[in-house]
Amino acid sequence: MALRQDSLGFLLADVSRLMRRAFKQRLKGSSLTLAQARALVYVARHEGVRQIDLAEMLEVQPITLGRLLDQLTQSSLVERRPDPKDRRAYRVHLTPAASPHLAAIEQVAAEIRVAALHDLDAQQAATLLLALHKMRDNLSSR
């Protein structure tokens, strides 16, 4: 039995891989790696997130995230603050120095979004985004 090459899972994986590759190529010359940029965006979306929760969101091991945060802290882009409710835990916050990096990341993301949605009209793009949000919600709730 032949498998369809354009199954939903493979198609989503291919699009995701190609978007990551485009992002990585456009990020060249930046002081950030793709992993660092991704972590920075997640911290911006979830300011004050616990380090362990951030690792889960990024789907990396806590030790891997620790190294990543060490690099971002060394670059003065984030800071760890003690969790007032758990003395063993830390919460991650952006520093003002992160703003220009986040703006550059958003610029690159916008360029990729334009390229990815090329030849889709506004209604098609909106329908696609709505469907992807719904799929994420469906899978997150299980």
JSON list of C-alpha atoms in Angstrom, two decimals:
[
{"chain": "A", "resi": 1, "resn": "MET", "atom": "CA", "xyz": [0.00, 0.00, 0.00]},
{"chain": "A", "resi": 2, "resn": "ALA", "atom": "CA", "xyz": [1.44, 3.34, -1.02]},
{"chain": "A", "resi": 3, "resn": "LEU", "atom": "CA", "xyz": [1.44, 6.15, 1.54]},
{"chain": "A", "resi": 4, "resn": "ARG", "atom": "CA", "xyz": [0.34, 9.59, 0.43]},
{"chain": "A", "resi": 5, "resn": "GLN", "atom": "CA", "xyz": [3.28, 11.95, 0.59]},
{"chain": "A", "resi": 6, "resn": "ASP", "atom": "CA", "xyz": [1.03, 14.88, 1.32]},
{"chain": "A", "resi": 7, "resn": "SER", "atom": "CA", "xyz": [-0.59, 13.52, 4.45]},
{"chain": "A", "resi": 8, "resn": "LEU", "atom": "CA", "xyz": [-1.43, 16.17, 7.04]},
{"chain": "A", "resi": 9, "resn": "GLY", "atom": "CA", "xyz": [1.36, 15.25, 9.45]},
{"chain": "A", "resi": 10, "resn": "PHE", "atom": "CA", "xyz": [4.07, 15.16, 6.80]},
{"chain": "A", "resi": 11, "resn": "LEU", "atom": "CA", "xyz": [2.84, 18.34, 5.17]},
{"chain": "A", "resi": 12, "resn": "LEU", "atom": "CA", "xyz": [2.83, 20.23, 8.49]},
{"chain": "A", "resi": 13, "resn": "ALA", "atom": "CA", "xyz": [6.27, 18.85, 9.33]},
{"chain": "A", "resi": 14, "resn": "ASP", "atom": "CA", "xyz": [7.65, 19.92, 5.95]},
{"chain": "A", "resi": 15, "resn": "VAL", "atom": "CA", "xyz": [6.21, 23.43, 6.24]},
{"chain": "A", "resi": 16, "resn": "SER", "atom": "CA", "xyz": [7.58, 23.74, 9.77]},
{"chain": "A", "resi": 17, "resn": "ARG", "atom": "CA", "xyz": [11.03, 22.53, 8.71]},
{"chain": "A", "resi": 18, "resn": "LEU", "atom": "CA", "xyz": [11.12, 24.90, 5.75]},
{"chain": "A", "resi": 19, "resn": "MET", "atom": "CA", "xyz": [10.03, 27.84, 7.88]},
{"chain": "A", "resi": 20, "resn": "ARG", "atom": "CA", "xyz": [12.72, 27.05, 10.47]},
{"chain": "A", "resi": 21, "resn": "ARG", "atom": "CA", "xyz": [15.32, 26.81, 7.71]},
{"chain": "A", "resi": 22, "resn": "ALA", "atom": "CA", "xyz": [14.23, 30.16, 6.23]},
{"chain": "A", "resi": 23, "resn": "PHE", "atom": "CA", "xyz": [14.29, 31.73, 9.69]},
{"chain": "A", "resi": 24, "resn": "LYS", "atom": "CA", "xyz": [17.77, 30.36, 10.36]},
{"chain": "A", "resi": 25, "resn": "GLN", "atom": "CA", "xyz": [19.05, 31.69, 7.02]},
{"chain": "A", "resi": 26, "resn": "ARG", "atom": "CA", "xyz": [17.58, 35.15, 7.59]},
{"chain": "A", "resi": 27, "resn": "LEU", "atom": "CA", "xyz": [18.89, 35.22, 11.15]},
{"chain": "A", "resi": 28, "resn": "LYS", "atom": "CA", "xyz": [22.49, 34.85, 9.92]},
{"chain": "A", "resi": 29, "resn": "GLY", "atom": "CA", "xyz": [24.61, 37.70, 11.18]},
{"chain": "A", "resi": 30, "resn": "SER", "atom": "CA", "xyz": [22.59, 37.91, 14.38]},
{"chain": "A", "resi": 31, "resn": "SER", "atom": "CA", "xyz": [24.22, 37.10, 17.68]},
{"chain": "A", "resi": 32, "resn": "LEU", "atom": "CA", "xyz": [21.32, 34.74, 18.44]},
{"chain": "A", "resi": 33, "resn": "THR", "atom": "CA", "xyz": [20.96, 31.13, 17.49]},
{"chain": "A", "resi": 34, "resn": "LEU", "atom": "CA", "xyz": [17.58, 29.78, 16.40]},
{"chain": "A", "resi": 35, "resn": "ALA", "atom": "CA", "xyz": [17.18, 28.08, 19.79]},
{"chain": "A", "resi": 36, "resn": "GLN", "atom": "CA", "xyz": [17.99, 31.31, 21.63]},
{"chain": "A", "resi": 37, "resn": "ALA", "atom": "CA", "xyz": [15.58, 33.30, 19.47]},
{"chain": "A", "resi": 38, "resn": "ARG", "atom": "CA", "xyz": [12.85, 30.77, 20.10]},
{"chain": "A", "resi": 39, "resn": "ALA", "atom": "CA", "xyz": [13.42, 30.86, 23.86]},
{"chain": "A", "resi": 40, "resn": "LEU", "atom": "CA", "xyz": [13.43, 34.66, 23.85]},
{"chain": "A", "resi": 41, "resn": "VAL", "atom": "CA", "xyz": [10.08, 34.76, 22.04]},
{"chain": "A", "resi": 42, "resn": "TYR", "atom": "CA", "xyz": [8.55, 32.30, 24.51]},
{"chain": "A", "resi": 43, "resn": "VAL", "atom": "CA", "xyz": [9.79, 34.37, 27.46]},
{"chain": "A", "resi": 44, "resn": "ALA", "atom": "CA", "xyz": [8.28, 37.47, 25.83]},
{"chain": "A", "resi": 45, "resn": "ARG", "atom": "CA", "xyz": [4.95, 35.65, 25.44]},
{"chain": "A", "resi": 46, "resn": "HIS", "atom": "CA", "xyz": [5.05, 34.29, 28.99]},
{"chain": "A", "resi": 47, "resn": "GLU", "atom": "CA", "xyz": [6.92, 36.95, 30.97]},
{"chain": "A", "resi": 48, "resn": "GLY", "atom": "CA", "xyz": [7.90, 35.62, 34.40]},
{"chain": "A", "resi": 49, "resn": "VAL", "atom": "CA", "xyz": [7.49, 31.98, 33.40]},
{"chain": "A", "resi": 50, "resn": "ARG", "atom": "CA", "xyz": [9.01, 29.37, 35.66]},
{"chain": "A", "resi": 51, "resn": "GLN", "atom": "CA", "xyz": [12.13, 27.84, 34.17]},
{"chain": "A", "resi": 52, "resn": "ILE", "atom": "CA", "xyz": [10.73, 24.30, 34.36]},
{"chain": "A", "resi": 53, "resn": "ASP", "atom": "CA", "xyz": [7.53, 25.38, 32.59]},
{"chain": "A", "resi": 54, "resn": "LEU", "atom": "CA", "xyz": [9.54, 27.10, 29.86]},
{"chain": "A", "resi": 55, "resn": "ALA", "atom": "CA", "xyz": [11.49, 23.90, 29.27]},
{"chain": "A", "resi": 56, "resn": "GLU", "atom": "CA", "xyz": [8.21, 22.05, 28.82]},
{"chain": "A", "resi": 57, "resn": "MET", "atom": "CA", "xyz": [6.86, 24.68, 26.41]},
{"chain": "A", "resi": 58, "resn": "LEU", "atom": "CA", "xyz": [10.02, 24.49, 24.32]},
{"chain": "A", "resi": 59, "resn": "GLU", "atom": "CA", "xyz": [10.06, 20.68, 24.58]},
{"chain": "A", "resi": 60, "resn": "VAL", "atom": "CA", "xyz": [13.65, 20.58, 25.80]},
{"chain": "A", "resi": 61, "resn": "GLN", "atom": "CA", "xyz": [15.23, 19.03, 28.84]},
{"chain": "A", "resi": 62, "resn": "PRO", "atom": "CA", "xyz": [15.63, 21.36, 31.85]},
{"chain": "A", "resi": 63, "resn": "ILE", "atom": "CA", "xyz": [19.43, 21.05, 31.63]},
{"chain": "A", "resi": 64, "resn": "THR", "atom": "CA", "xyz": [19.33, 22.11, 27.97]},
{"chain": "A", "resi": 65, "resn": "LEU", "atom": "CA", "xyz": [17.17, 25.10, 28.82]},
{"chain": "A", "resi": 66, "resn": "GLY", "atom": "CA", "xyz": [19.51, 25.96, 31.69]},
{"chain": "A", "resi": 67, "resn": "ARG", "atom": "CA", "xyz": [22.42, 26.25, 29.27]},
{"chain": "A", "resi": 68, "resn": "LEU", "atom": "CA", "xyz": [20.32, 28.27, 26.86]},
{"chain": "A", "resi": 69, "resn": "LEU", "atom": "CA", "xyz": [19.27, 30.66, 29.62]},
{"chain": "A", "resi": 70, "resn": "ASP", "atom": "CA", "xyz": [22.90, 30.92, 30.76]},
{"chain": "A", "resi": 71, "resn": "GLN", "atom": "CA", "xyz": [23.76, 32.18, 27.26]},
{"chain": "A", "resi": 72, "resn": "LEU", "atom": "CA", "xyz": [20.85, 34.62, 27.17]},
{"chain": "A", "resi": 73, "resn": "THR", "atom": "CA", "xyz": [21.70, 35.85, 30.68]},
{"chain": "A", "resi": 74, "resn": "GLN", "atom": "CA", "xyz": [25.33, 36.31, 29.68]},
{"chain": "A", "resi": 75, "resn": "SER", "atom": "CA", "xyz": [24.11, 38.42, 26.75]},
{"chain": "A", "resi": 76, "resn": "SER", "atom": "CA", "xyz": [21.97, 40.42, 29.21]},
{"chain": "A", "resi": 77, "resn": "LEU", "atom": "CA", "xyz": [18.74, 39.55, 27.37]},
{"chain": "A", "resi": 78, "resn": "VAL", "atom": "CA", "xyz": [16.99, 37.71, 30.20]},
{"chain": "A", "resi": 79, "resn": "GLU", "atom": "CA", "xyz": [17.33, 37.44, 33.92]},
{"chain": "A", "resi": 80, "resn": "ARG", "atom": "CA", "xyz": [16.37, 34.76, 36.38]},
{"chain": "A", "resi": 81, "resn": "ARG", "atom": "CA", "xyz": [14.56, 35.84, 39.49]},
{"chain": "A", "resi": 82, "resn": "PRO", "atom": "CA", "xyz": [13.75, 33.64, 42.48]},
{"chain": "A", "resi": 83, "resn": "ASP", "atom": "CA", "xyz": [10.19, 32.37, 42.54]},
{"chain": "A", "resi": 84, "resn": "PRO", "atom": "CA", "xyz": [8.56, 33.92, 45.62]},
{"chain": "A", "resi": 85, "resn": "LYS", "atom": "CA", "xyz": [6.40, 30.80, 46.09]},
{"chain": "A", "resi": 86, "resn": "ASP", "atom": "CA", "xyz": [9.15, 28.18, 45.64]},
{"chain": "A", "resi": 87, "resn": "ARG", "atom": "CA", "xyz": [12.67, 28.93, 46.80]},
{"chain": "A", "resi": 88, "resn": "ARG", "atom": "CA", "xyz": [14.06, 26.16, 44.55]},
{"chain": "A", "resi": 89, "resn": "ALA", "atom": "CA", "xyz": [12.56, 27.63, 41.38]},
{"chain": "A", "resi": 90, "resn": "TYR", "atom": "CA", "xyz": [13.38, 30.59, 39.17]},
{"chain": "A", "resi": 91, "resn": "ARG", "atom": "CA", "xyz": [11.22, 32.76, 36.96]},
{"chain": "A", "resi": 92, "resn": "VAL", "atom": "CA", "xyz": [12.56, 34.13, 33.69]},
{"chain": "A", "resi": 93, "resn": "HIS", "atom": "CA", "xyz": [12.14, 37.79, 32.72]},
{"chain": "A", "resi": 94, "resn": "LEU", "atom": "CA", "xyz": [13.23, 39.87, 29.75]},
{"chain": "A", "resi": 95, "resn": "THR", "atom": "CA", "xyz": [15.64, 42.74, 30.16]},
{"chain": "A", "resi": 96, "resn": "PRO", "atom": "CA", "xyz": [15.32, 45.99, 28.21]},
{"chain": "A", "resi": 97, "resn": "ALA", "atom": "CA", "xyz": [18.21, 44.83, 26.00]},
{"chain": "A", "resi": 98, "resn": "ALA", "atom": "CA", "xyz": [15.95, 42.11, 24.57]},
{"chain": "A", "resi": 99, "resn": "SER", "atom": "CA", "xyz": [13.67, 44.60, 22.81]},
{"chain": "A", "resi": 100, "resn": "PRO", "atom": "CA", "xyz": [15.77, 45.18, 19.67]},
{"chain": "A", "resi": 101, "resn": "HIS", "atom": "CA", "xyz": [16.37, 41.43, 19.33]},
{"chain": "A", "resi": 102, "resn": "LEU", "atom": "CA", "xyz": [12.65, 40.72, 19.59]},
{"chain": "A", "resi": 103, "resn": "ALA", "atom": "CA", "xyz": [11.96, 43.42, 16.98]},
{"chain": "A", "resi": 104, "resn": "ALA", "atom": "CA", "xyz": [14.48, 41.79, 14.62]},
{"chain": "A", "resi": 105, "resn": "ILE", "atom": "CA", "xyz": [12.95, 38.37, 15.24]},
{"chain": "A", "resi": 106, "resn": "GLU", "atom": "CA", "xyz": [9.48, 39.77, 14.47]},
{"chain": "A", "resi": 107, "resn": "GLN", "atom": "CA", "xyz": [10.81, 41.38, 11.27]},
{"chain": "A", "resi": 108, "resn": "VAL", "atom": "CA", "xyz": [12.27, 38.08, 10.09]},
{"chain": "A", "resi": 109, "resn": "ALA", "atom": "CA", "xyz": [9.07, 36.24, 11.05]},
{"chain": "A", "resi": 110, "resn": "ALA", "atom": "CA", "xyz": [6.99, 38.77, 9.11]},
{"chain": "A", "resi": 111, "resn": "GLU", "atom": "CA", "xyz": [9.14, 38.30, 6.00]},
{"chain": "A", "resi": 112, "resn": "ILE", "atom": "CA", "xyz": [8.76, 34.53, 6.23]},
{"chain": "A", "resi": 113, "resn": "ARG", "atom": "CA", "xyz": [5.01, 34.84, 6.82]},
{"chain": "A", "resi": 114, "resn": "VAL", "atom": "CA", "xyz": [4.69, 36.95, 3.63]},
{"chain": "A", "resi": 115, "resn": "ALA", "atom": "CA", "xyz": [6.68, 34.37, 1.65]},
{"chain": "A", "resi": 116, "resn": "ALA", "atom": "CA", "xyz": [4.75, 31.43, 3.09]},
{"chain": "A", "resi": 117, "resn": "LEU", "atom": "CA", "xyz": [1.34, 33.01, 2.45]},
{"chain": "A", "resi": 118, "resn": "HIS", "atom": "CA", "xyz": [2.25, 34.29, -1.04]},
{"chain": "A", "resi": 119, "resn": "ASP", "atom": "CA", "xyz": [-0.57, 33.66, -3.52]},
{"chain": "A", "resi": 120, "resn": "LEU", "atom": "CA", "xyz": [-3.14, 33.17, -0.74]},
{"chain": "A", "resi": 121, "resn": "ASP", "atom": "CA", "xyz": [-5.79, 35.84, -0.50]},
{"chain": "A", "resi": 122, "resn": "ALA", "atom": "CA", "xyz": [-6.70, 37.35, 2.87]},
{"chain": "A", "resi": 123, "resn": "GLN", "atom": "CA", "xyz": [-9.65, 34.98, 3.37]},
{"chain": "A", "resi": 124, "resn": "GLN", "atom": "CA", "xyz": [-7.57, 31.89, 2.61]},
{"chain": "A", "resi": 125, "resn": "ALA", "atom": "CA", "xyz": [-4.81, 33.04, 4.98]},
{"chain": "A", "resi": 126, "resn": "ALA", "atom": "CA", "xyz": [-7.35, 33.75, 7.73]},
{"chain": "A", "resi": 127, "resn": "THR", "atom": "CA", "xyz": [-9.00, 30.35, 7.23]},
{"chain": "A", "resi": 128, "resn": "LEU", "atom": "CA", "xyz": [-5.64, 28.61, 7.36]},
{"chain": "A", "resi": 129, "resn": "LEU", "atom": "CA", "xyz": [-4.65, 30.36, 10.60]},
{"chain": "A", "resi": 130, "resn": "LEU", "atom": "CA", "xyz": [-8.05, 29.64, 12.15]},
{"chain": "A", "resi": 131, "resn": "ALA", "atom": "CA", "xyz": [-7.77, 25.96, 11.23]},
{"chain": "A", "resi": 132, "resn": "LEU", "atom": "CA", "xyz": [-4.24, 25.69, 12.62]},
{"chain": "A", "resi": 133, "resn": "HIS", "atom": "CA", "xyz": [-5.33, 27.34, 15.90]},
{"chain": "A", "resi": 134, "resn": "LYS", "atom": "CA", "xyz": [-8.24, 24.93, 16.15]},
{"chain": "A", "resi": 135, "resn": "MET", "atom": "CA", "xyz": [-5.98, 21.94, 15.46]},
{"chain": "A", "resi": 136, "resn": "ARG", "atom": "CA", "xyz": [-3.54, 23.11, 18.14]},
{"chain": "A", "resi": 137, "resn": "ASP", "atom": "CA", "xyz": [-6.37, 23.59, 20.62]},
{"chain": "A", "resi": 138, "resn": "ASN", "atom": "CA", "xyz": [-7.82, 20.17, 19.79]},
{"chain": "A", "resi": 139, "resn": "LEU", "atom": "CA", "xyz": [-4.49, 18.44, 20.34]},
{"chain": "A", "resi": 140, "resn": "SER", "atom": "CA", "xyz": [-3.55, 20.49, 23.41]},
{"chain": "A", "resi": 141, "resn": "SER", "atom": "CA", "xyz": [-6.69, 19.57, 25.26]},
{"chain": "A", "resi": 142, "resn": "ARG", "atom": "CA", "xyz": [-6.08, 15.84, 24.95]}
]
